[in-house]
Coordinates of C-alpha atoms in Angstrom, one line a residue:
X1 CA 0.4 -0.5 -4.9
X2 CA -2.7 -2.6 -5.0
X3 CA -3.9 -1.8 -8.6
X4 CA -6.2 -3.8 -10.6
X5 CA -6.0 -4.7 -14.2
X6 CA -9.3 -5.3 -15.5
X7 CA -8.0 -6.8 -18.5
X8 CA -5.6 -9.5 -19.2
X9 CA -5.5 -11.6 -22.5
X10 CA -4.6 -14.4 -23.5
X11 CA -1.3 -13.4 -24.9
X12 CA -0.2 -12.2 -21.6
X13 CA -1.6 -15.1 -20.3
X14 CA 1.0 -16.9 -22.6
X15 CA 3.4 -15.0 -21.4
X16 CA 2.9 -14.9 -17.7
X17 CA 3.4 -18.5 -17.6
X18 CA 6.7 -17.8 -19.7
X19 CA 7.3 -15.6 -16.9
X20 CA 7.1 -18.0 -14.6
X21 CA 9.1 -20.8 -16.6
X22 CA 12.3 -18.8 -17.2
X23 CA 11.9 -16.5 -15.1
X24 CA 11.6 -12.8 -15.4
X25 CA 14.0 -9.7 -14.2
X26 CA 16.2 -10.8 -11.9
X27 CA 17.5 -8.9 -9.0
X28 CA 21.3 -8.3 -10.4
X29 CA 19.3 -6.9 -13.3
X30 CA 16.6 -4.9 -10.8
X31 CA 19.7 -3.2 -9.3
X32 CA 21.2 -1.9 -12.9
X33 CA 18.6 0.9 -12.1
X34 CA 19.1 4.4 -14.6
X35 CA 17.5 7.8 -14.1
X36 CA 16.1 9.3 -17.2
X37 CA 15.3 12.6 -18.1
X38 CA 12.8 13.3 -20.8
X39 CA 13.1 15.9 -23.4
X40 CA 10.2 17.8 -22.0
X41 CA 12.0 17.4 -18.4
X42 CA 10.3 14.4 -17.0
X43 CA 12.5 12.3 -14.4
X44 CA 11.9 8.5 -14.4
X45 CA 13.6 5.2 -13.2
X46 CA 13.9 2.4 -15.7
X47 CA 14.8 -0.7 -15.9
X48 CA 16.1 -2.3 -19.5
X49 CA 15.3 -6.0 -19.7
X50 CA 14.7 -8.3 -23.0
X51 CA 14.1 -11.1 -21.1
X52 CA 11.2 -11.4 -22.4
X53 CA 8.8 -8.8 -25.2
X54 CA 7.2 -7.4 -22.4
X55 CA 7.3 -3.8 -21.1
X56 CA 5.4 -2.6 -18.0
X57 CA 5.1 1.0 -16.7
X58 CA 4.3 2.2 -13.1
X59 CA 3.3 5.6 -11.8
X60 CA 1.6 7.8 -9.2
X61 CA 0.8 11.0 -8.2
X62 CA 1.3 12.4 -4.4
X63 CA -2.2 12.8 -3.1
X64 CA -4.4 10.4 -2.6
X65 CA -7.5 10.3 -0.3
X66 CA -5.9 12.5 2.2
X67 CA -6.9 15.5 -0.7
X68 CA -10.9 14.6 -0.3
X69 CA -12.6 17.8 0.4
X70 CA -14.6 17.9 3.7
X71 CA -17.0 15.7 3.5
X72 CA -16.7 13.9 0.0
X73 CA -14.6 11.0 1.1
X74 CA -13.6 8.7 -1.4
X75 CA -13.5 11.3 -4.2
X76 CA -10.0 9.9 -4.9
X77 CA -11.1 6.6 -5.1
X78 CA -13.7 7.5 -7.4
X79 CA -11.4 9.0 -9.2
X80 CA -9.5 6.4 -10.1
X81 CA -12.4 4.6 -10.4
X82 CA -13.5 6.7 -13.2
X83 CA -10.0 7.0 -15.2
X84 CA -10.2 4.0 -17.6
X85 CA -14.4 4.9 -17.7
X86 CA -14.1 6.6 -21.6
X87 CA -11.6 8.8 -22.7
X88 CA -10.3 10.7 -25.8
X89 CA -13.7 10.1 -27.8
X90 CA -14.2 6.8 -26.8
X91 CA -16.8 5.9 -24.2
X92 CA -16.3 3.1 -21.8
X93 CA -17.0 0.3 -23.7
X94 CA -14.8 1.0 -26.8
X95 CA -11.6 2.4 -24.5
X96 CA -11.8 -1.2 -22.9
X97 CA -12.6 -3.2 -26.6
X98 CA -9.4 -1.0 -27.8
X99 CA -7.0 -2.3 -24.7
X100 CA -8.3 -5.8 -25.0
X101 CA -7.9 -5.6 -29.0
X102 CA -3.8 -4.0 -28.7
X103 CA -3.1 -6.8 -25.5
X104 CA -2.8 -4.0 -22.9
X105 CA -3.4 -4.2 -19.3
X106 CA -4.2 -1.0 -17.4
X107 CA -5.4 0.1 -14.1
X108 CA -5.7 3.1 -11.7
X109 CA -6.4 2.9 -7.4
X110 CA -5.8 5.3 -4.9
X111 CA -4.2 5.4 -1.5
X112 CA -4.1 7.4 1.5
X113 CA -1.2 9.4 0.2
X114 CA -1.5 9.0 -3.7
X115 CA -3.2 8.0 -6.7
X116 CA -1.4 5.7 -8.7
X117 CA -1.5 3.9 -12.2
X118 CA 0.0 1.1 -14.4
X119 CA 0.2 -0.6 -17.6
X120 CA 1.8 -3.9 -19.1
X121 CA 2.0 -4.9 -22.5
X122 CA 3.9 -6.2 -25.0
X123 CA 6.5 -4.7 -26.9
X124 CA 5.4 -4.3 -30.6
X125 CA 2.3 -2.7 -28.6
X126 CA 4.0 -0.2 -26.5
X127 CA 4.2 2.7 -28.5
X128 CA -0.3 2.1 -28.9
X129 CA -0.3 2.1 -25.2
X130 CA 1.5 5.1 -24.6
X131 CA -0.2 6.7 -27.0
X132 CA -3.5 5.7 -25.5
X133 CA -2.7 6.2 -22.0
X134 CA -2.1 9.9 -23.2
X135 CA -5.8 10.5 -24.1
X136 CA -6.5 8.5 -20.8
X137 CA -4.7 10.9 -18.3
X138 CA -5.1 14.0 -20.5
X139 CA -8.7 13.7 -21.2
X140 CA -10.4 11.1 -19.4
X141 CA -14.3 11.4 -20.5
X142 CA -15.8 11.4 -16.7
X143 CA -19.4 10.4 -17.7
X144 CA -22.8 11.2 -15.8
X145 CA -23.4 7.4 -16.3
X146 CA -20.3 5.8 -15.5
X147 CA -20.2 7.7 -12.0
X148 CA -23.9 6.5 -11.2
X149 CA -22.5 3.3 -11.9
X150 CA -19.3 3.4 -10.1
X151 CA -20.5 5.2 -6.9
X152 CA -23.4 2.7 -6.8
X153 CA -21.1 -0.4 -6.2
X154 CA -19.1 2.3 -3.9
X155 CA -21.9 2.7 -2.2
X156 CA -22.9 -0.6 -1.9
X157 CA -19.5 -2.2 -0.8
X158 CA -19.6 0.5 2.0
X159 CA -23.0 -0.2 3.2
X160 CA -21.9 -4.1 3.3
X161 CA -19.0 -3.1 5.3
X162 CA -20.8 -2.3 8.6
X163 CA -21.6 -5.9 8.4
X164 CA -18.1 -6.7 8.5
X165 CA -16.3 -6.7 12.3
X166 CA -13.0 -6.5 10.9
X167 CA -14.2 -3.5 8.8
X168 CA -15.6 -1.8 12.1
X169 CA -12.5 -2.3 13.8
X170 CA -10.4 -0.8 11.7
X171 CA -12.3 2.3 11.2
X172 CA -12.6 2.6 14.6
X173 CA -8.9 2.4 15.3
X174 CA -8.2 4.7 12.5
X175 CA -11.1 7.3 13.7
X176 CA -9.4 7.1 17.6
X177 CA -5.8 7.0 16.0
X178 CA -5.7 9.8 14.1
X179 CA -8.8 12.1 15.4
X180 CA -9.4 15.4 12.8
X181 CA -6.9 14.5 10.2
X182 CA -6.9 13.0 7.0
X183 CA -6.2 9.9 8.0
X184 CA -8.9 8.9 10.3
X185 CA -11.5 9.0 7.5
X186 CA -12.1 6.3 4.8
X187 CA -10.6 6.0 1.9
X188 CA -13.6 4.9 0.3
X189 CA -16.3 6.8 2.1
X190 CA -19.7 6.0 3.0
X191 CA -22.9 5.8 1.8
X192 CA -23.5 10.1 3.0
X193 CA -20.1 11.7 1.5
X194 CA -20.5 9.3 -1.9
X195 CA -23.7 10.7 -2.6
X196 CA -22.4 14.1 -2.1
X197 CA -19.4 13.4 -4.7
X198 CA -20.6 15.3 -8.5
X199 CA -18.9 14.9 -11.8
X200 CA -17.6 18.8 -11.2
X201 CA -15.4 17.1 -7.7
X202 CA -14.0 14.8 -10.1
X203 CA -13.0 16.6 -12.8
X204 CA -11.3 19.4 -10.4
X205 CA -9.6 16.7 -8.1
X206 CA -8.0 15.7 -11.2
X207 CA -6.4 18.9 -12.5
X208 CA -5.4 19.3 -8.8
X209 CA -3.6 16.3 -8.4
X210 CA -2.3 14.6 -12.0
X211 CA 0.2 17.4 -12.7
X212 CA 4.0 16.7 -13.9
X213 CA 5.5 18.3 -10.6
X214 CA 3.5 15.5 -8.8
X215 CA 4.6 12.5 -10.6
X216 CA 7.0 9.2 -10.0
X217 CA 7.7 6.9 -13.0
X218 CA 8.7 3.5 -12.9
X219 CA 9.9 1.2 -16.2
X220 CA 10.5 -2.0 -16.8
X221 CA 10.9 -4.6 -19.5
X222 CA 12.4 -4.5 -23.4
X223 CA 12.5 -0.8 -24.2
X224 CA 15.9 1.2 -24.8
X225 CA 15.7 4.4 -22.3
X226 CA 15.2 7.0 -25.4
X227 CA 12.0 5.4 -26.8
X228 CA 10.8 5.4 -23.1
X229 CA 11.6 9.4 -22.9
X230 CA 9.9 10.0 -25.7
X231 CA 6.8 8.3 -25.2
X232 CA 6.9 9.3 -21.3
X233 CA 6.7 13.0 -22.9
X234 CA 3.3 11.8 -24.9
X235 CA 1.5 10.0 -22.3
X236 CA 2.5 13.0 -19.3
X237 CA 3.4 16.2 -20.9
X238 CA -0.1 17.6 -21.7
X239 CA -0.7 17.4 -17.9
X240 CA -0.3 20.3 -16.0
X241 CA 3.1 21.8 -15.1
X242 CA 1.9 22.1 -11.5
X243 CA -0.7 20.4 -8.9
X244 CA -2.4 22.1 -6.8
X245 CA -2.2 19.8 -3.3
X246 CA -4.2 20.9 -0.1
X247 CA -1.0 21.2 2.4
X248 CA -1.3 18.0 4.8
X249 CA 0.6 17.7 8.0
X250 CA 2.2 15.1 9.9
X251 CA 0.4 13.3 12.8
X252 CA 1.4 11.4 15.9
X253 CA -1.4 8.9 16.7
X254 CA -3.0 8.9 19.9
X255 CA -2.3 5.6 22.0
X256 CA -3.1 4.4 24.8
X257 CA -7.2 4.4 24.8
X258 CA -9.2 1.5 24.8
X259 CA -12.7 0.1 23.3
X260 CA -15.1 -2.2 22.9
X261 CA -17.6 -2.6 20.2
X262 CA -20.4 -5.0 21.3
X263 CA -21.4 -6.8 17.7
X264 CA -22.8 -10.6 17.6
X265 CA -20.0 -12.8 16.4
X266 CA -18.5 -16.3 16.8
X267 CA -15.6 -14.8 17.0
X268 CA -14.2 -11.6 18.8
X269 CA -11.1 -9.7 17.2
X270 CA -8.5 -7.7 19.1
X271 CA -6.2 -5.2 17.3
X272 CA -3.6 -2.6 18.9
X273 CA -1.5 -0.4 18.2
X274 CA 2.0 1.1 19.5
X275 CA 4.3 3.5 18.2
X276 CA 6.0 3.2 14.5
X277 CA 8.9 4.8 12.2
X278 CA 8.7 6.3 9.1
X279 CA 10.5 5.3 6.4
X280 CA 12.8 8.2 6.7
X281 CA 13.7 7.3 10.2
X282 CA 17.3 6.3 10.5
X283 CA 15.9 3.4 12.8
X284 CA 13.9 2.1 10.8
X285 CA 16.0 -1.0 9.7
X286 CA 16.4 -1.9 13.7
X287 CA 12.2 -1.7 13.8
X288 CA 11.8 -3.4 11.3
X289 CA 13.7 -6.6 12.2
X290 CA 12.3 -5.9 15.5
X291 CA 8.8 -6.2 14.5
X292 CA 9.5 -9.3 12.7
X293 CA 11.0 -11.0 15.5
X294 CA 7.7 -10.1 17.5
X295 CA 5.1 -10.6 15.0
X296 CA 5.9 -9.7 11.6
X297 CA 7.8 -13.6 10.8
X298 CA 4.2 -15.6 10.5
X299 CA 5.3 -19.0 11.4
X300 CA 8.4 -18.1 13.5
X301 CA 7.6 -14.8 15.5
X302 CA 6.8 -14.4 19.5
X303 CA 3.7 -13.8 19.0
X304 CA 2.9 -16.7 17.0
X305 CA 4.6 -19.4 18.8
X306 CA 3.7 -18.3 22.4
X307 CA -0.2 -17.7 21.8
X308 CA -1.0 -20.3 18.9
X309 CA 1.8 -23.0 18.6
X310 CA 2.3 -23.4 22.7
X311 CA -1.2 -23.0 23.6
X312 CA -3.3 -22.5 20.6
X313 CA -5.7 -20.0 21.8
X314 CA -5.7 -18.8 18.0
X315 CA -5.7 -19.3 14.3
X316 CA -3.3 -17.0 13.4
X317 CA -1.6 -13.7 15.4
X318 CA 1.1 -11.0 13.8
X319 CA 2.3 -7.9 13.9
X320 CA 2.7 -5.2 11.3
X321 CA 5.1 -1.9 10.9
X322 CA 3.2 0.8 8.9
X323 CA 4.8 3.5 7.5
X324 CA 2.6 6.7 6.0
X325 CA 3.6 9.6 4.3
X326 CA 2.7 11.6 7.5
X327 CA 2.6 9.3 10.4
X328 CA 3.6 5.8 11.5
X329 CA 2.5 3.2 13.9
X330 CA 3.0 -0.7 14.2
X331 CA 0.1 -2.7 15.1
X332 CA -0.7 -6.5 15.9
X333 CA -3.6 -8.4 16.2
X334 CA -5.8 -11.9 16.4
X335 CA -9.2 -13.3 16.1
X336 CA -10.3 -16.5 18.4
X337 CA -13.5 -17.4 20.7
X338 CA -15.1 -15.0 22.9
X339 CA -14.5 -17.0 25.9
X340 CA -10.2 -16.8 25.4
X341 CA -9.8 -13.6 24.0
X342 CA -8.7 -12.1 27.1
X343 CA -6.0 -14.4 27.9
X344 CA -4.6 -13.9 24.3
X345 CA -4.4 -10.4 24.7
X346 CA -2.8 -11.0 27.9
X347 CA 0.0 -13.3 26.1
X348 CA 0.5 -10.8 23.8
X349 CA 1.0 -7.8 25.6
X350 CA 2.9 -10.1 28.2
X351 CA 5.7 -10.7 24.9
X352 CA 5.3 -7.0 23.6
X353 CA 6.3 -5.6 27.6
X354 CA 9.4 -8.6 27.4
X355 CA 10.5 -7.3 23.8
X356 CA 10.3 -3.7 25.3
X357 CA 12.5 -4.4 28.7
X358 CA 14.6 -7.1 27.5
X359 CA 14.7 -7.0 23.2
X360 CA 15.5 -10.0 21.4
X361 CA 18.3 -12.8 22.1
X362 CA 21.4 -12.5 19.5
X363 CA 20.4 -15.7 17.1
X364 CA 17.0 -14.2 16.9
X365 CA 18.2 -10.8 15.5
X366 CA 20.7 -13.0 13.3
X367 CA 17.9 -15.6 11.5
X368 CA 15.9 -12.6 11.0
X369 CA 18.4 -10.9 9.1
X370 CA 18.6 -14.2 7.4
X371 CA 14.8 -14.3 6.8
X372 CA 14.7 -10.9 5.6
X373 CA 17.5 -10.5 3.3
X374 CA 16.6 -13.8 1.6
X375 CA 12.5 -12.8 1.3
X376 CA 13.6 -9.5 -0.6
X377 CA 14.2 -10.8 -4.0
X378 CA 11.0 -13.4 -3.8
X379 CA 8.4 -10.4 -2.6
X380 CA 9.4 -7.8 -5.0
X381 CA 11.9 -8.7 -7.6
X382 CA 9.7 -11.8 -9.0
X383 CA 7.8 -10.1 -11.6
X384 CA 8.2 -6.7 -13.6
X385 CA 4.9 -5.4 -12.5
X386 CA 6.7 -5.4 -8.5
X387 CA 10.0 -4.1 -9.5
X388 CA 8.3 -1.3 -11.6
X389 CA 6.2 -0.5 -8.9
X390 CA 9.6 -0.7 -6.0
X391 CA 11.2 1.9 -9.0
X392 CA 8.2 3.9 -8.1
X393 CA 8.1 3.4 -4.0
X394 CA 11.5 4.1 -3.8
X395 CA 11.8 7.5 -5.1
X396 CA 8.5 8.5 -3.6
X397 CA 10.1 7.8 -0.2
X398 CA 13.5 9.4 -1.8
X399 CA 15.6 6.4 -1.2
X400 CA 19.1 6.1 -3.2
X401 CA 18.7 4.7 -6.6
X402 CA 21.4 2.2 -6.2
X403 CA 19.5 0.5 -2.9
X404 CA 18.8 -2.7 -3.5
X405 CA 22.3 -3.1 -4.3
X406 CA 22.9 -1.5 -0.7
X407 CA 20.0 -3.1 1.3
X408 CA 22.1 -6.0 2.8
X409 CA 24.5 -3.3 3.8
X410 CA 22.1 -1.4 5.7
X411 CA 20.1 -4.8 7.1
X412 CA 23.6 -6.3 8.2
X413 CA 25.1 -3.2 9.7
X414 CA 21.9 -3.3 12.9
X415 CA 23.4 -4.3 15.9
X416 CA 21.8 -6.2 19.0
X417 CA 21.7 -2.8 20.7
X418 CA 20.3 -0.7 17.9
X419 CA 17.4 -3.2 18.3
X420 CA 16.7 -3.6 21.8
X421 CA 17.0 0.2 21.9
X422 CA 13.9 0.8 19.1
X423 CA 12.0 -1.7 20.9
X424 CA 12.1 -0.1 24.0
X425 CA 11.2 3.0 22.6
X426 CA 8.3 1.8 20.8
X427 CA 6.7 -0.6 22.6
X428 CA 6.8 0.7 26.3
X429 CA 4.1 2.9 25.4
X430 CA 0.6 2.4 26.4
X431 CA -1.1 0.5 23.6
X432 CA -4.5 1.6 21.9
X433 CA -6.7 -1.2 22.1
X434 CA -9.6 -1.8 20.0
X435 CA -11.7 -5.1 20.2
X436 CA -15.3 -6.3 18.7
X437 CA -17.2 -9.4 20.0
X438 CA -20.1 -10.5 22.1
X439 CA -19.0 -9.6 25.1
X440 CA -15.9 -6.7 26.9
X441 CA -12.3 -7.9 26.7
X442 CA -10.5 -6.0 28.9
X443 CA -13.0 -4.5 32.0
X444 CA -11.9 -0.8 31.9
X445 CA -12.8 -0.7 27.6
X446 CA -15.2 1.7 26.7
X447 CA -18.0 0.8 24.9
X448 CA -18.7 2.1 21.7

């Protein structure tokens, strides 16, 4: 999750550098996981931890942009936008003096597949935040004002963004990726379905998707598991029993097309794409040490040591397995001069065709194991805020409750075969290549 808190005082300040000092929830402590049941019926995950007096809550809702109407695109992000904009007889300005005054850090974003929300604060505060966050997701005030306000800068950032090459890229990869569904539109909109977007879109989107039957919970910090029911059942009961979700089907992405976007630019910038596993996918342990072998290691990967450390025809290179709720695909990509573009394209799709016929060499599968098993505990067991938001990630994608306990078990038990067998499968595929700069890449790309 990729949440902003707008707000974080000085006490917390204090604190995060506490945090840092001593150290915060470790990972023996992330895997003594429990699942809670409210008294009103609300499941969560939680985490007990006095460590330090700090608790911090996660959550989301299925549903994220891919429930925009037709032609209101970023009503989602609006959305939670507009969340912490007013609520329960406050308007903007004294909700956010109230926060700052109680020490409370809050914030709401949306995704492709849900809308999702947090909170940190201390623990003499927690039962105020609750309490708070209740009137916040129960009756958030939605003002005229506020939305002119928000849609303006929406509106604005999206405008600035077809100045942006890497911005036109990726929307042109997502449009030819995944052509008619959700997906391919942005999850911010444009300047056209922003304006369209009225107070009425936001207050329906959000009785159709904050409902109780819709809703992950994630806890962590000093809070024994009963107060944490109860005040679960304040800040989410109210909501309604049920949402009301537009049905959204899986996708295979369309590979194997290629364009050029002519734009004036020092630089030109090549992305493709290939072939991914979901989450889900009993393989997906073998792709993902796969793709970090080719390009998902930064410094140690194929990609980057044949096309910038042997010949240095670029800044930086990598590759990237991305997992939806209703598709999946792993993509790779560089920038570098106009005039060597093609021959690092070349490199890289010569090492992507060797990883597909041949697979990696034993020690490489073994220090990637060894890379990844270590990197686990640093990337998302080094602050509450992550492991709350890994409580919440792994039920969405219904993984076990006792799995970071088991990961290594999983990681350790792909074989050389299990590997070289996934990377045949995904990268023999024609690639969908998608590049911007001054002048064609590849001879046969389309122009766009």
């Amino acid at each position: 999750m990729n949440r902003n808190f707008p707000l974080f005082p000085a006490t917390l300040r204090f604190l995060a550098v506490l945090l840092m000092v001593v150290g915060t929830v470790t990972g023996a402590q992330a895997a003594d996981t429990r699942e809670v049941t409210s008294p009103s019926g609300i499941r969560f995950w939680i985490v007990e931890d006095y460590t330090v007096p700090i608790v911090t809550l996660s959550f989301e809702f299925k549903g994220g942009a891919n429930q925009d109407p037709a032609g209101k695109a970023g009503l989602a992000a609006v959305l939670a936008a507009m969340m912490d904009e007013g609520a329960g007889g406050m308007d903007a300005a004294e909700l956010k003096a109230e926060l700052e005054a109680r020490g409370i850090e809050m914030g709401f974003s949306s995704g492709r597949d849900a809308l999702s929300g947090g909170m940190r604060v201390l623990a003499e505060e927690v039962q105020g935040a609750f309490t708070l966050l209740a009137g916040i997701l129960a009756a958030p005030a939605f003002e005229e004002q506020a939305l002119e306000r928000i849609r303006a800068g929406f509106i604005q950032r999206a405008v600035r963004s077809k100045t942006s090459p890497r911005a036109i890229l990726a929307n042109t990869m997502r449009d030819n990726l995944f052509s008619r569904h959700p997906y391919s539109l942005g999850s911010r909109g444009d300047e056209r379905t922003l304006a369209r977007i009225t107070r009425r879109d936001i207050v329906e989107q959000h009785q159709r998707i904050m409902a109780r039957d819709n809703l992950t919970i994630g806890i962590v910090g000093a809070i024994a598991p009963q107060d944490a029911a109860r005040m679960v059942d304040e800040a989410f009961s109210a909501l309604p029993a049920n949402a009301a979700l537009e049905p959204v089907g899986d996708v295979e992405p369309v590979f194997g097309f290629k364009k050029h976007i002519e734009f004036n630019t020092p630089q030109t910038t090549v992305s493709i794409a290939l072939p991914g596993v979901k989450r889900a996918d009993p393989d997906f342990f073998a792709a993902y040490l796969m793709n970090h072998i080719l390009g998902g290691g930064t410094f140690s990967s194929r990609l980057y040591d044949e096309v910038r450390e042997k010949r240095g025809l670029v800044y930086n290179i990598g590759s990237n397995l991305s997992t939806l709720r209703h598709s999946a695909y792993l993509s790779a990509g560089f920038s570098t001069r106009p005039d060597q573009a093609g021959q690092a394209l070349d490199l890289m799709l010569d090492e992507i065709r060797s990883m597909a016929e041949n697979g990696p060499e034993a020690g490489e599968l073994e220090a990637a194991k060894k890379f990844v098993l270590g990197a686990y505990a640093i990337n998302n067991l080094d602050t509450s805020a992550k492991i709350a938001d890994g409580l919440v990630r792994l039920q969405a994608e219904a993984l076990p409750i006792d799995y970071v306990e088991k990961r290594p078990e999983y990681i350790n038990s792909v074989t050389l075969d299990d590997v070289r067998e996934i990377a045949s499968r995904l990268l023999s595929v024609e690639p969908a290549i998608v590049t911007i700069g001054p002048q064609p890449v590849l001879r046969d790309a389309a122009a766009n």
